[in-house]
Amino acid sequence: MASGPIVGAMILLRWVGVHAGSVLLCGLVGVGFFPDLSAFLRPFLPMLVSLVLGLAIARMDVGSILRDFANPRKLALMLAALVAFVPLTCLALVGVGTLLGASPETILALAVFGASPPLSSAASLALMLGYDARMTLQFGSLATLALPLLGPLTMSLVGIDVDVAVLHMAFRIAAMVAGGFAIGLGLQAILGRSRIAAHRDAFNGAATIGMLLFLFPLFDGVLGFARAEPLQAAGLLALAVMLNFGGHIAVSIGARRVADLPRAQAAGLMFGNRNVSFYLAVLPLNPALGLFVAASQIPIYATPAVFGRRK
C-alpha cells in the first residue's frame, strides 16, 4: 500500500532533478509572490542552511577528502590558499569600498562576501562546467570547516561592527556546519553512497526542493526594502552580480599563470560563488544585507547557463 506514494514521490523527485535548473529559476522568480511564507520560514533559516549543506555533503567521499588533508604539503598549500581566499580578500574588498566612499550597507555586503566560504554546491557546478571538481570539493570542505573560527575573526579584523559577539557568531556558524555534516553523513549511513549515486536524479530533486525552501527566508522583507530604496537595491543587485561574475572571470584568468585551465576555472568559480547565507542566519536582521544575499542567488543560479557557453 505504501509503495504507491513512494513510487509517486520518486517520480516527482526525478522530474524535479532532471529539470532542476528551470525549477530553481522559476522559484527565484516566484518566491516574491509569497511574502507570508518567507516571513514564516525566516526563523528556520539556520536549519535550512544546514539542510542544503547536508544534501551536498551526502554526495561527498569524506574519507577521501580527509586522506588528502593528511598530506602535509597539500594541506599547507590549501591553508595558504584559504588565508588568501578569506581574510586577505575581505580586507581588499573592504579597503576598496572604503576608499571609494561606499555606504555602510555596501561595506557590510563586501565584508560578508569576502568572509564567506565557497558555495556548498560549488563542486556540483564544477562538474556541470567541466572544471576541476575534486579541487573544488577539497577546498570548499576545508573552508567550510574553518568558517566558525575564520569567519568571525575576519569580520573583526576588518572592523565590521555587527552587534554580535565573536564567540556567539562562531558558535552559531559551528552549529550550522555541524548540522550540515550530521545530515550529510547520516544520509550516507542510512541510504549508502551507492544508492545515492544510483538515484542521482531523485537526489538532485530533493536537493532542488531544499534549495527552493532555502530561498524563501532569504527574501523576507527584501521586496519591501527594494520598493522603499530602489536605487540602493539596484546598487546591491549590481554589486552581487559584479562580485560573482567579475570575480569568477578575473580569478580564472589570473590563476592561469600558476595552474592548468580546469584548476584555474575552479578557482574562479569558488571565488565568485560564495555561501553568504551563513551570515544572514547569524547576524541581526538587516534588510540591505538580506537583499544582497537574495540578489547573490541570481548569478549563482545563472552560472551554468552563463559560463557553460565558454566551454
PDB file of N, CA and C in Angstrom, residues 66-162:
ATOM      1  N   LEU A  66      39.525  13.589   3.735  1.00  0.00           N
ATOM      2  CA  LEU A  66      40.351  13.576   4.938  1.00  0.00           C
ATOM      3  C   LEU A  66      41.726  12.987   4.664  1.00  0.00           C
ATOM      4  N   ARG A  67      41.796  11.974   3.795  1.00  0.00           N
ATOM      5  CA  ARG A  67      43.094  11.396   3.452  1.00  0.00           C
ATOM      6  C   ARG A  67      43.968  12.401   2.708  1.00  0.00           C
ATOM      7  N   ASP A  68      43.349  13.220   1.858  1.00  0.00           N
ATOM      8  CA  ASP A  68      44.114  14.261   1.171  1.00  0.00           C
ATOM      9  C   ASP A  68      44.647  15.294   2.156  1.00  0.00           C
ATOM     10  N   PHE A  69      43.846  15.609   3.180  1.00  0.00           N
ATOM     11  CA  PHE A  69      44.296  16.564   4.191  1.00  0.00           C
ATOM     12  C   PHE A  69      45.477  16.016   4.994  1.00  0.00           C
ATOM     13  N   ALA A  70      45.656  14.695   4.987  1.00  0.00           N
ATOM     14  CA  ALA A  70      46.777  14.096   5.727  1.00  0.00           C
ATOM     15  C   ALA A  70      48.115  14.329   5.028  1.00  0.00           C
ATOM     16  N   ASN A  71      48.084  14.773   3.782  1.00  0.00           N
ATOM     17  CA  ASN A  71      49.303  15.096   3.053  1.00  0.00           C
ATOM     18  C   ASN A  71      49.767  16.491   3.491  1.00  0.00           C
ATOM     19  N   PRO A  72      50.888  16.592   4.233  1.00  0.00           N
ATOM     20  CA  PRO A  72      51.300  17.902   4.796  1.00  0.00           C
ATOM     21  C   PRO A  72      51.476  18.982   3.738  1.00  0.00           C
ATOM     22  N   ARG A  73      52.076  18.639   2.601  1.00  0.00           N
ATOM     23  CA  ARG A  73      52.317  19.642   1.568  1.00  0.00           C
ATOM     24  C   ARG A  73      50.999  20.153   0.992  1.00  0.00           C
ATOM     25  N   LYS A  74      50.086  19.235   0.702  1.00  0.00           N
ATOM     26  CA  LYS A  74      48.801  19.646   0.125  1.00  0.00           C
ATOM     27  C   LYS A  74      47.994  20.457   1.128  1.00  0.00           C
ATOM     28  N   LEU A  75      48.038  20.032   2.391  1.00  0.00           N
ATOM     29  CA  LEU A  75      47.307  20.767   3.420  1.00  0.00           C
ATOM     30  C   LEU A  75      47.870  22.171   3.591  1.00  0.00           C
ATOM     31  N   ALA A  76      49.198  22.303   3.558  1.00  0.00           N
ATOM     32  CA  ALA A  76      49.828  23.619   3.702  1.00  0.00           C
ATOM     33  C   ALA A  76      49.423  24.538   2.546  1.00  0.00           C
ATOM     34  N   LEU A  77      49.396  23.996   1.333  1.00  0.00           N
ATOM     35  CA  LEU A  77      49.006  24.792   0.178  1.00  0.00           C
ATOM     36  C   LEU A  77      47.552  25.251   0.290  1.00  0.00           C
ATOM     37  N   MET A  78      46.679  24.348   0.746  1.00  0.00           N
ATOM     38  CA  MET A  78      45.269  24.707   0.870  1.00  0.00           C
ATOM     39  C   MET A  78      45.047  25.720   1.979  1.00  0.00           C
ATOM     40  N   LEU A  79      45.803  25.596   3.074  1.00  0.00           N
ATOM     41  CA  LEU A  79      45.675  26.576   4.159  1.00  0.00           C
ATOM     42  C   LEU A  79      46.152  27.953   3.706  1.00  0.00           C
ATOM     43  N   ALA A  80      47.236  27.983   2.917  1.00  0.00           N
ATOM     44  CA  ALA A  80      47.715  29.259   2.391  1.00  0.00           C
ATOM     45  C   ALA A  80      46.674  29.874   1.455  1.00  0.00           C
ATOM     46  N   ALA A  81      46.062  29.014   0.626  1.00  0.00           N
ATOM     47  CA  ALA A  81      45.010  29.499  -0.269  1.00  0.00           C
ATOM     48  C   ALA A  81      43.806  29.994   0.524  1.00  0.00           C
ATOM     49  N   LEU A  82      43.524  29.341   1.644  1.00  0.00           N
ATOM     50  CA  LEU A  82      42.393  29.738   2.484  1.00  0.00           C
ATOM     51  C   LEU A  82      42.608  31.125   3.078  1.00  0.00           C
ATOM     52  N   VAL A  83      43.831  31.420   3.498  1.00  0.00           N
ATOM     53  CA  VAL A  83      44.143  32.749   4.039  1.00  0.00           C
ATOM     54  C   VAL A  83      43.927  33.816   2.966  1.00  0.00           C
ATOM     55  N   ALA A  84      44.357  33.505   1.736  1.00  0.00           N
ATOM     56  CA  ALA A  84      44.156  34.456   0.646  1.00  0.00           C
ATOM     57  C   ALA A  84      42.681  34.588   0.285  1.00  0.00           C
ATOM     58  N   PHE A  85      41.966  33.485   0.376  1.00  0.00           N
ATOM     59  CA  PHE A  85      40.564  33.444  -0.052  1.00  0.00           C
ATOM     60  C   PHE A  85      39.656  34.208   0.898  1.00  0.00           C
ATOM     61  N   VAL A  86      39.928  34.144   2.218  1.00  0.00           N
ATOM     62  CA  VAL A  86      39.004  34.761   3.178  1.00  0.00           C
ATOM     63  C   VAL A  86      39.554  36.077   3.747  1.00  0.00           C
ATOM     64  N   PRO A  87      40.494  36.074   4.700  1.00  0.00           N
ATOM     65  CA  PRO A  87      40.852  37.359   5.316  1.00  0.00           C
ATOM     66  C   PRO A  87      41.475  38.363   4.358  1.00  0.00           C
ATOM     67  N   LEU A  88      42.365  37.915   3.461  1.00  0.00           N
ATOM     68  CA  LEU A  88      43.013  38.869   2.562  1.00  0.00           C
ATOM     69  C   LEU A  88      42.019  39.436   1.543  1.00  0.00           C
ATOM     70  N   THR A  89      41.157  38.574   1.024  1.00  0.00           N
ATOM     71  CA  THR A  89      40.129  39.050   0.097  1.00  0.00           C
ATOM     72  C   THR A  89      39.184  40.024   0.787  1.00  0.00           C
ATOM     73  N   CYS A  90      38.783  39.693   2.009  1.00  0.00           N
ATOM     74  CA  CYS A  90      37.878  40.555   2.761  1.00  0.00           C
ATOM     75  C   CYS A  90      38.520  41.916   3.024  1.00  0.00           C
ATOM     76  N   LEU A  91      39.787  41.911   3.434  1.00  0.00           N
ATOM     77  CA  LEU A  91      40.499  43.173   3.666  1.00  0.00           C
ATOM     78  C   LEU A  91      40.575  44.003   2.390  1.00  0.00           C
ATOM     79  N   ALA A  92      40.864  43.349   1.261  1.00  0.00           N
ATOM     80  CA  ALA A  92      40.991  44.073  -0.001  1.00  0.00           C
ATOM     81  C   ALA A  92      39.654  44.686  -0.418  1.00  0.00           C
ATOM     82  N   LEU A  93      38.582  43.913  -0.330  1.00  0.00           N
ATOM     83  CA  LEU A  93      37.269  44.411  -0.750  1.00  0.00           C
ATOM     84  C   LEU A  93      36.794  45.567   0.131  1.00  0.00           C
ATOM     85  N   VAL A  94      36.940  45.396   1.440  1.00  0.00           N
ATOM     86  CA  VAL A  94      36.520  46.456   2.362  1.00  0.00           C
ATOM     87  C   VAL A  94      37.391  47.694   2.170  1.00  0.00           C
ATOM     88  N   GLY A  95      38.702  47.492   1.938  1.00  0.00           N
ATOM     89  CA  GLY A  95      39.589  48.622   1.713  1.00  0.00           C
ATOM     90  C   GLY A  95      39.204  49.415   0.476  1.00  0.00           C
ATOM     91  N   VAL A  96      38.907  48.716  -0.623  1.00  0.00           N
ATOM     92  CA  VAL A  96      38.494  49.392  -1.851  1.00  0.00           C
ATOM     93  C   VAL A  96      37.171  50.121  -1.644  1.00  0.00           C
ATOM     94  N   GLY A  97      36.224  49.444  -0.976  1.00  0.00           N
ATOM     95  CA  GLY A  97      34.933  50.075  -0.715  1.00  0.00           C
ATOM     96  C   GLY A  97      35.063  51.330   0.134  1.00  0.00           C
ATOM     97  N   THR A  98      35.946  51.289   1.125  1.00  0.00           N
ATOM     98  CA  THR A  98      36.162  52.448   1.993  1.00  0.00           C
ATOM     99  C   THR A  98      36.793  53.600   1.214  1.00  0.00           C
ATOM    100  N   LEU A  99      37.789  53.277   0.379  1.00  0.00           N
ATOM    101  CA  LEU A  99      38.438  54.317  -0.432  1.00  0.00           C
ATOM    102  C   LEU A  99      37.457  54.984  -1.389  1.00  0.00           C
ATOM    103  N   LEU A 100      36.506  54.223  -1.881  1.00  0.00           N
ATOM    104  CA  LEU A 100      35.530  54.764  -2.826  1.00  0.00           C
ATOM    105  C   LEU A 100      34.356  55.452  -2.132  1.00  0.00           C
ATOM    106  N   GLY A 101      34.374  55.458  -0.794  1.00  0.00           N
ATOM    107  CA  GLY A 101      33.305  56.112  -0.053  1.00  0.00           C
ATOM    108  C   GLY A 101      31.989  55.368  -0.077  1.00  0.00           C
ATOM    109  N   ALA A 102      32.049  54.047  -0.103  1.00  0.00           N
ATOM    110  CA  ALA A 102      30.832  53.239  -0.160  1.00  0.00           C
ATOM    111  C   ALA A 102      30.026  53.387   1.130  1.00  0.00           C
ATOM    112  N   SER A 103      28.721  53.144   1.030  1.00  0.00           N
ATOM    113  CA  SER A 103      27.836  53.235   2.189  1.00  0.00           C
ATOM    114  C   SER A 103      28.131  52.112   3.178  1.00  0.00           C
ATOM    115  N   PRO A 104      27.720  52.268   4.449  1.00  0.00           N
ATOM    116  CA  PRO A 104      27.926  51.186   5.432  1.00  0.00           C
ATOM    117  C   PRO A 104      27.285  49.874   4.984  1.00  0.00           C
ATOM    118  N   GLU A 105      26.127  49.945   4.325  1.00  0.00           N
ATOM    119  CA  GLU A 105      25.465  48.723   3.853  1.00  0.00           C
ATOM    120  C   GLU A 105      26.306  48.013   2.792  1.00  0.00           C
ATOM    121  N   THR A 106      26.921  48.800   1.908  1.00  0.00           N
ATOM    122  CA  THR A 106      27.767  48.207   0.873  1.00  0.00           C
ATOM    123  C   THR A 106      29.034  47.617   1.477  1.00  0.00           C
ATOM    124  N   ILE A 107      29.611  48.319   2.453  1.00  0.00           N
ATOM    125  CA  ILE A 107      30.806  47.803   3.134  1.00  0.00           C
ATOM    126  C   ILE A 107      30.495  46.482   3.823  1.00  0.00           C
ATOM    127  N   LEU A 108      29.323  46.388   4.472  1.00  0.00           N
ATOM    128  CA  LEU A 108      28.937  45.141   5.125  1.00  0.00           C
ATOM    129  C   LEU A 108      28.772  44.032   4.098  1.00  0.00           C
ATOM    130  N   ALA A 109      28.155  44.327   2.960  1.00  0.00           N
ATOM    131  CA  ALA A 109      27.990  43.322   1.907  1.00  0.00           C
ATOM    132  C   ALA A 109      29.343  42.840   1.398  1.00  0.00           C
ATOM    133  N   LEU A 110      30.284  43.759   1.199  1.00  0.00           N
ATOM    134  CA  LEU A 110      31.626  43.385   0.745  1.00  0.00           C
ATOM    135  C   LEU A 110      32.328  42.503   1.780  1.00  0.00           C
ATOM    136  N   ALA A 111      32.182  42.859   3.064  1.00  0.00           N
ATOM    137  CA  ALA A 111      32.810  42.073   4.122  1.00  0.00           C
ATOM    138  C   ALA A 111      32.222  40.675   4.197  1.00  0.00           C
ATOM    139  N   VAL A 112      30.902  40.578   4.109  1.00  0.00           N
ATOM    140  CA  VAL A 112      30.244  39.272   4.172  1.00  0.00           C
ATOM    141  C   VAL A 112      30.667  38.404   2.994  1.00  0.00           C
ATOM    142  N   PHE A 113      30.718  38.995   1.810  1.00  0.00           N
ATOM    143  CA  PHE A 113      31.159  38.233   0.637  1.00  0.00           C
ATOM    144  C   PHE A 113      32.586  37.720   0.834  1.00  0.00           C
ATOM    145  N   GLY A 114      33.492  38.606   1.254  1.00  0.00           N
ATOM    146  CA  GLY A 114      34.884  38.209   1.417  1.00  0.00           C
ATOM    147  C   GLY A 114      35.108  37.200   2.521  1.00  0.00           C
ATOM    148  N   ALA A 115      34.266  37.206   3.545  1.00  0.00           N
ATOM    149  CA  ALA A 115      34.450  36.310   4.686  1.00  0.00           C
ATOM    150  C   ALA A 115      33.696  34.992   4.538  1.00  0.00           C
ATOM    151  N   SER A 116      33.093  34.754   3.381  1.00  0.00           N
ATOM    152  CA  SER A 116      32.279  33.553   3.181  1.00  0.00           C
ATOM    153  C   SER A 116      33.060  32.455   2.461  1.00  0.00           C
ATOM    154  N   PRO A 117      32.755  31.185   2.735  1.00  0.00           N
ATOM    155  CA  PRO A 117      33.395  30.066   2.039  1.00  0.00           C
ATOM    156  C   PRO A 117      32.751  29.860   0.675  1.00  0.00           C
ATOM    157  N   PRO A 118      33.330  28.999  -0.162  1.00  0.00           N
ATOM    158  CA  PRO A 118      32.680  28.694  -1.438  1.00  0.00           C
ATOM    159  C   PRO A 118      31.291  28.096  -1.212  1.00  0.00           C
ATOM    160  N   LEU A 119      30.453  28.236  -2.209  1.00  0.00           N
ATOM    161  CA  LEU A 119      29.116  27.671  -2.171  1.00  0.00           C
ATOM    162  C   LEU A 119      29.180  26.177  -1.895  1.00  0.00           C
ATOM    163  N   SER A 120      28.232  25.675  -1.093  1.00  0.00           N
ATOM    164  CA  SER A 120      28.220  24.257  -0.754  1.00  0.00           C
ATOM    165  C   SER A 120      28.123  23.376  -1.989  1.00  0.00           C
ATOM    166  N   SER A 121      27.399  23.848  -2.996  1.00  0.00           N
ATOM    167  CA  SER A 121      27.208  23.062  -4.222  1.00  0.00           C
ATOM    168  C   SER A 121      28.209  23.440  -5.312  1.00  0.00           C
ATOM    169  N   ALA A 122      29.325  24.100  -4.947  1.00  0.00           N
ATOM    170  CA  ALA A 122      30.303  24.520  -5.950  1.00  0.00           C
ATOM    171  C   ALA A 122      30.875  23.335  -6.711  1.00  0.00           C
ATOM    172  N   ALA A 123      31.064  22.203  -6.025  1.00  0.00           N
ATOM    173  CA  ALA A 123      31.605  21.021  -6.710  1.00  0.00           C
ATOM    174  C   ALA A 123      30.638  20.521  -7.776  1.00  0.00           C
ATOM    175  N   SER A 124      29.339  20.589  -7.495  1.00  0.00           N
ATOM    176  CA  SER A 124      28.344  20.180  -8.492  1.00  0.00           C
ATOM    177  C   SER A 124      28.383  21.117  -9.692  1.00  0.00           C
ATOM    178  N   LEU A 125      28.519  22.426  -9.433  1.00  0.00           N
ATOM    179  CA  LEU A 125      28.636  23.384 -10.529  1.00  0.00           C
ATOM    180  C   LEU A 125      29.903  23.105 -11.343  1.00  0.00           C
ATOM    181  N   ALA A 126      30.999  22.770 -10.666  1.00  0.00           N
ATOM    182  CA  ALA A 126      32.252  22.470 -11.365  1.00  0.00           C
ATOM    183  C   ALA A 126      32.087  21.266 -12.290  1.00  0.00           C
ATOM    184  N   LEU A 127      31.374  20.250 -11.827  1.00  0.00           N
ATOM    185  CA  LEU A 127      31.124  19.076 -12.668  1.00  0.00           C
ATOM    186  C   LEU A 127      30.317  19.463 -13.910  1.00  0.00           C
ATOM    187  N   MET A 128      29.296  20.296 -13.725  1.00  0.00           N
ATOM    188  CA  MET A 128      28.476  20.729 -14.856  1.00  0.00           C
ATOM    189  C   MET A 128      29.300  21.470 -15.904  1.00  0.00           C
ATOM    190  N   LEU A 129      30.278  22.263 -15.436  1.00  0.00           N
ATOM    191  CA  LEU A 129      31.025  23.154 -16.323  1.00  0.00           C
ATOM    192  C   LEU A 129      32.333  22.555 -16.824  1.00  0.00           C
ATOM    193  N   GLY A 130      32.706  21.374 -16.317  1.00  0.00           N
ATOM    194  CA  GLY A 130      33.946  20.751 -16.738  1.00  0.00           C
ATOM    195  C   GLY A 130      35.176  21.302 -16.046  1.00  0.00           C
ATOM    196  N   TYR A 131      35.000  21.920 -14.877  1.00  0.00           N
ATOM    197  CA  TYR A 131      36.121  22.431 -14.099  1.00  0.00           C
ATOM    198  C   TYR A 131      36.672  21.311 -13.207  1.00  0.00           C
ATOM    199  N   ASP A 132      37.709  21.621 -12.431  1.00  0.00           N
ATOM    200  CA  ASP A 132      38.304  20.642 -11.522  1.00  0.00           C
ATOM    201  C   ASP A 132      37.414  20.501 -10.290  1.00  0.00           C
ATOM    202  N   ALA A 133      36.511  19.517 -10.307  1.00  0.00           N
ATOM    203  CA  ALA A 133      35.538  19.350  -9.228  1.00  0.00           C
ATOM    204  C   ALA A 133      36.195  18.845  -7.949  1.00  0.00           C
ATOM    205  N   ARG A 134      37.236  18.015  -8.083  1.00  0.00           N
ATOM    206  CA  ARG A 134      37.875  17.474  -6.880  1.00  0.00           C
ATOM    207  C   ARG A 134      38.543  18.579  -6.073  1.00  0.00           C
ATOM    208  N   MET A 135      39.254  19.473  -6.745  1.00  0.00           N
ATOM    209  CA  MET A 135      39.874  20.594  -6.041  1.00  0.00           C
ATOM    210  C   MET A 135      38.806  21.462  -5.383  1.00  0.00           C
ATOM    211  N   THR A 136      37.704  21.671  -6.094  1.00  0.00           N
ATOM    212  CA  THR A 136      36.609  22.474  -5.555  1.00  0.00           C
ATOM    213  C   THR A 136      36.038  21.826  -4.308  1.00  0.00           C
ATOM    214  N   LEU A 137      35.879  20.512  -4.346  1.00  0.00           N
ATOM    215  CA  LEU A 137      35.339  19.779  -3.204  1.00  0.00           C
ATOM    216  C   LEU A 137      36.279  19.855  -2.007  1.00  0.00           C
ATOM    217  N   GLN A 138      37.572  19.659  -2.248  1.00  0.00           N
ATOM    218  CA  GLN A 138      38.549  19.674  -1.161  1.00  0.00           C
ATOM    219  C   GLN A 138      38.632  21.056  -0.506  1.00  0.00           C
ATOM    220  N   PHE A 139      38.819  22.073  -1.323  1.00  0.00           N
ATOM    221  CA  PHE A 139      38.988  23.414  -0.761  1.00  0.00           C
ATOM    222  C   PHE A 139      37.691  23.913  -0.138  1.00  0.00           C
ATOM    223  N   GLY A 140      36.559  23.626  -0.777  1.00  0.00           N
ATOM    224  CA  GLY A 140      35.271  24.045  -0.224  1.00  0.00           C
ATOM    225  C   GLY A 140      35.014  23.418   1.127  1.00  0.00           C
ATOM    226  N   SER A 141      35.374  22.136   1.279  1.00  0.00           N
ATOM    227  CA  SER A 141      35.188  21.452   2.561  1.00  0.00           C
ATOM    228  C   SER A 141      36.062  22.076   3.639  1.00  0.00           C
ATOM    229  N   LEU A 142      37.325  22.343   3.302  1.00  0.00           N
ATOM    230  CA  LEU A 142      38.232  22.947   4.276  1.00  0.00           C
ATOM    231  C   LEU A 142      37.744  24.328   4.693  1.00  0.00           C
ATOM    232  N   ALA A 143      37.320  25.135   3.711  1.00  0.00           N
ATOM    233  CA  ALA A 143      36.860  26.491   4.019  1.00  0.00           C
ATOM    234  C   ALA A 143      35.608  26.467   4.890  1.00  0.00           C
ATOM    235  N   THR A 144      34.717  25.522   4.633  1.00  0.00           N
ATOM    236  CA  THR A 144      33.501  25.414   5.440  1.00  0.00           C
ATOM    237  C   THR A 144      33.820  24.970   6.856  1.00  0.00           C
ATOM    238  N   LEU A 145      34.725  24.005   6.990  1.00  0.00           N
ATOM    239  CA  LEU A 145      35.113  23.539   8.324  1.00  0.00           C
ATOM    240  C   LEU A 145      35.805  24.650   9.116  1.00  0.00           C
ATOM    241  N   ALA A 146      36.570  25.500   8.433  1.00  0.00           N
ATOM    242  CA  ALA A 146      37.302  26.581   9.112  1.00  0.00           C
ATOM    243  C   ALA A 146      36.426  27.800   9.382  1.00  0.00           C
ATOM    244  N   LEU A 147      35.233  27.859   8.786  1.00  0.00           N
ATOM    245  CA  LEU A 147      34.406  29.056   8.876  1.00  0.00           C
ATOM    246  C   LEU A 147      34.060  29.483  10.310  1.00  0.00           C
ATOM    247  N   PRO A 148      33.691  28.566  11.221  1.00  0.00           N
ATOM    248  CA  PRO A 148      33.339  29.024  12.576  1.00  0.00           C
ATOM    249  C   PRO A 148      34.453  29.814  13.264  1.00  0.00           C
ATOM    250  N   LEU A 149      35.717  29.504  12.937  1.00  0.00           N
ATOM    251  CA  LEU A 149      36.842  30.244  13.515  1.00  0.00           C
ATOM    252  C   LEU A 149      37.240  31.419  12.635  1.00  0.00           C
ATOM    253  N   LEU A 150      37.419  31.156  11.338  1.00  0.00           N
ATOM    254  CA  LEU A 150      37.981  32.160  10.439  1.00  0.00           C
ATOM    255  C   LEU A 150      36.985  33.267  10.104  1.00  0.00           C
ATOM    256  N   GLY A 151      35.698  32.927   9.958  1.00  0.00           N
ATOM    257  CA  GLY A 151      34.704  33.929   9.580  1.00  0.00           C
ATOM    258  C   GLY A 151      34.570  35.058  10.591  1.00  0.00           C
ATOM    259  N   PRO A 152      34.238  34.769  11.844  1.00  0.00           N
ATOM    260  CA  PRO A 152      34.123  35.846  12.844  1.00  0.00           C
ATOM    261  C   PRO A 152      35.411  36.622  13.044  1.00  0.00           C
ATOM    262  N   LEU A 153      36.565  35.919  13.027  1.00  0.00           N
ATOM    263  CA  LEU A 153      37.835  36.625  13.194  1.00  0.00           C
ATOM    264  C   LEU A 153      38.075  37.594  12.034  1.00  0.00           C
ATOM    265  N   THR A 154      37.708  37.174  10.822  1.00  0.00           N
ATOM    266  CA  THR A 154      37.879  38.040   9.663  1.00  0.00           C
ATOM    267  C   THR A 154      36.991  39.270   9.767  1.00  0.00           C
ATOM    268  N   MET A 155      35.753  39.097  10.186  1.00  0.00           N
ATOM    269  CA  MET A 155      34.843  40.226  10.337  1.00  0.00           C
ATOM    270  C   MET A 155      35.383  41.217  11.368  1.00  0.00           C
ATOM    271  N   SER A 156      35.959  40.680  12.449  1.00  0.00           N
ATOM    272  CA  SER A 156      36.566  41.558  13.462  1.00  0.00           C
ATOM    273  C   SER A 156      37.810  42.248  12.918  1.00  0.00           C
ATOM    274  N   LEU A 157      38.583  41.525  12.110  1.00  0.00           N
ATOM    275  CA  LEU A 157      39.826  42.051  11.561  1.00  0.00           C
ATOM    276  C   LEU A 157      39.585  43.278  10.685  1.00  0.00           C
ATOM    277  N   VAL A 158      38.493  43.264   9.926  1.00  0.00           N
ATOM    278  CA  VAL A 158      38.214  44.387   9.033  1.00  0.00           C
ATOM    279  C   VAL A 158      37.402  45.473   9.726  1.00  0.00           C
ATOM    280  N   GLY A 159      37.115  45.286  11.011  1.00  0.00           N
ATOM    281  CA  GLY A 159      36.468  46.331  11.796  1.00  0.00           C
ATOM    282  C   GLY A 159      34.979  46.474  11.559  1.00  0.00           C
ATOM    283  N   ILE A 160      34.313  45.373  11.192  1.00  0.00           N
ATOM    284  CA  ILE A 160      32.874  45.424  10.966  1.00  0.00           C
ATOM    285  C   ILE A 160      32.149  45.238  12.302  1.00  0.00           C
ATOM    286  N   ASP A 161      31.358  46.220  12.696  1.00  0.00           N
ATOM    287  CA  ASP A 161      30.585  46.162  13.935  1.00  0.00           C
ATOM    288  C   ASP A 161      29.193  45.622  13.610  1.00  0.00           C
ATOM    289  N   VAL A 162      28.919  44.379  14.009  1.00  0.00           N
ATOM    290  CA  VAL A 162      27.641  43.745  13.666  1.00  0.00           C
ATOM    291  C   VAL A 162      26.773  43.502  14.904  1.00  0.00           C
TER     292      VAL A 162
END
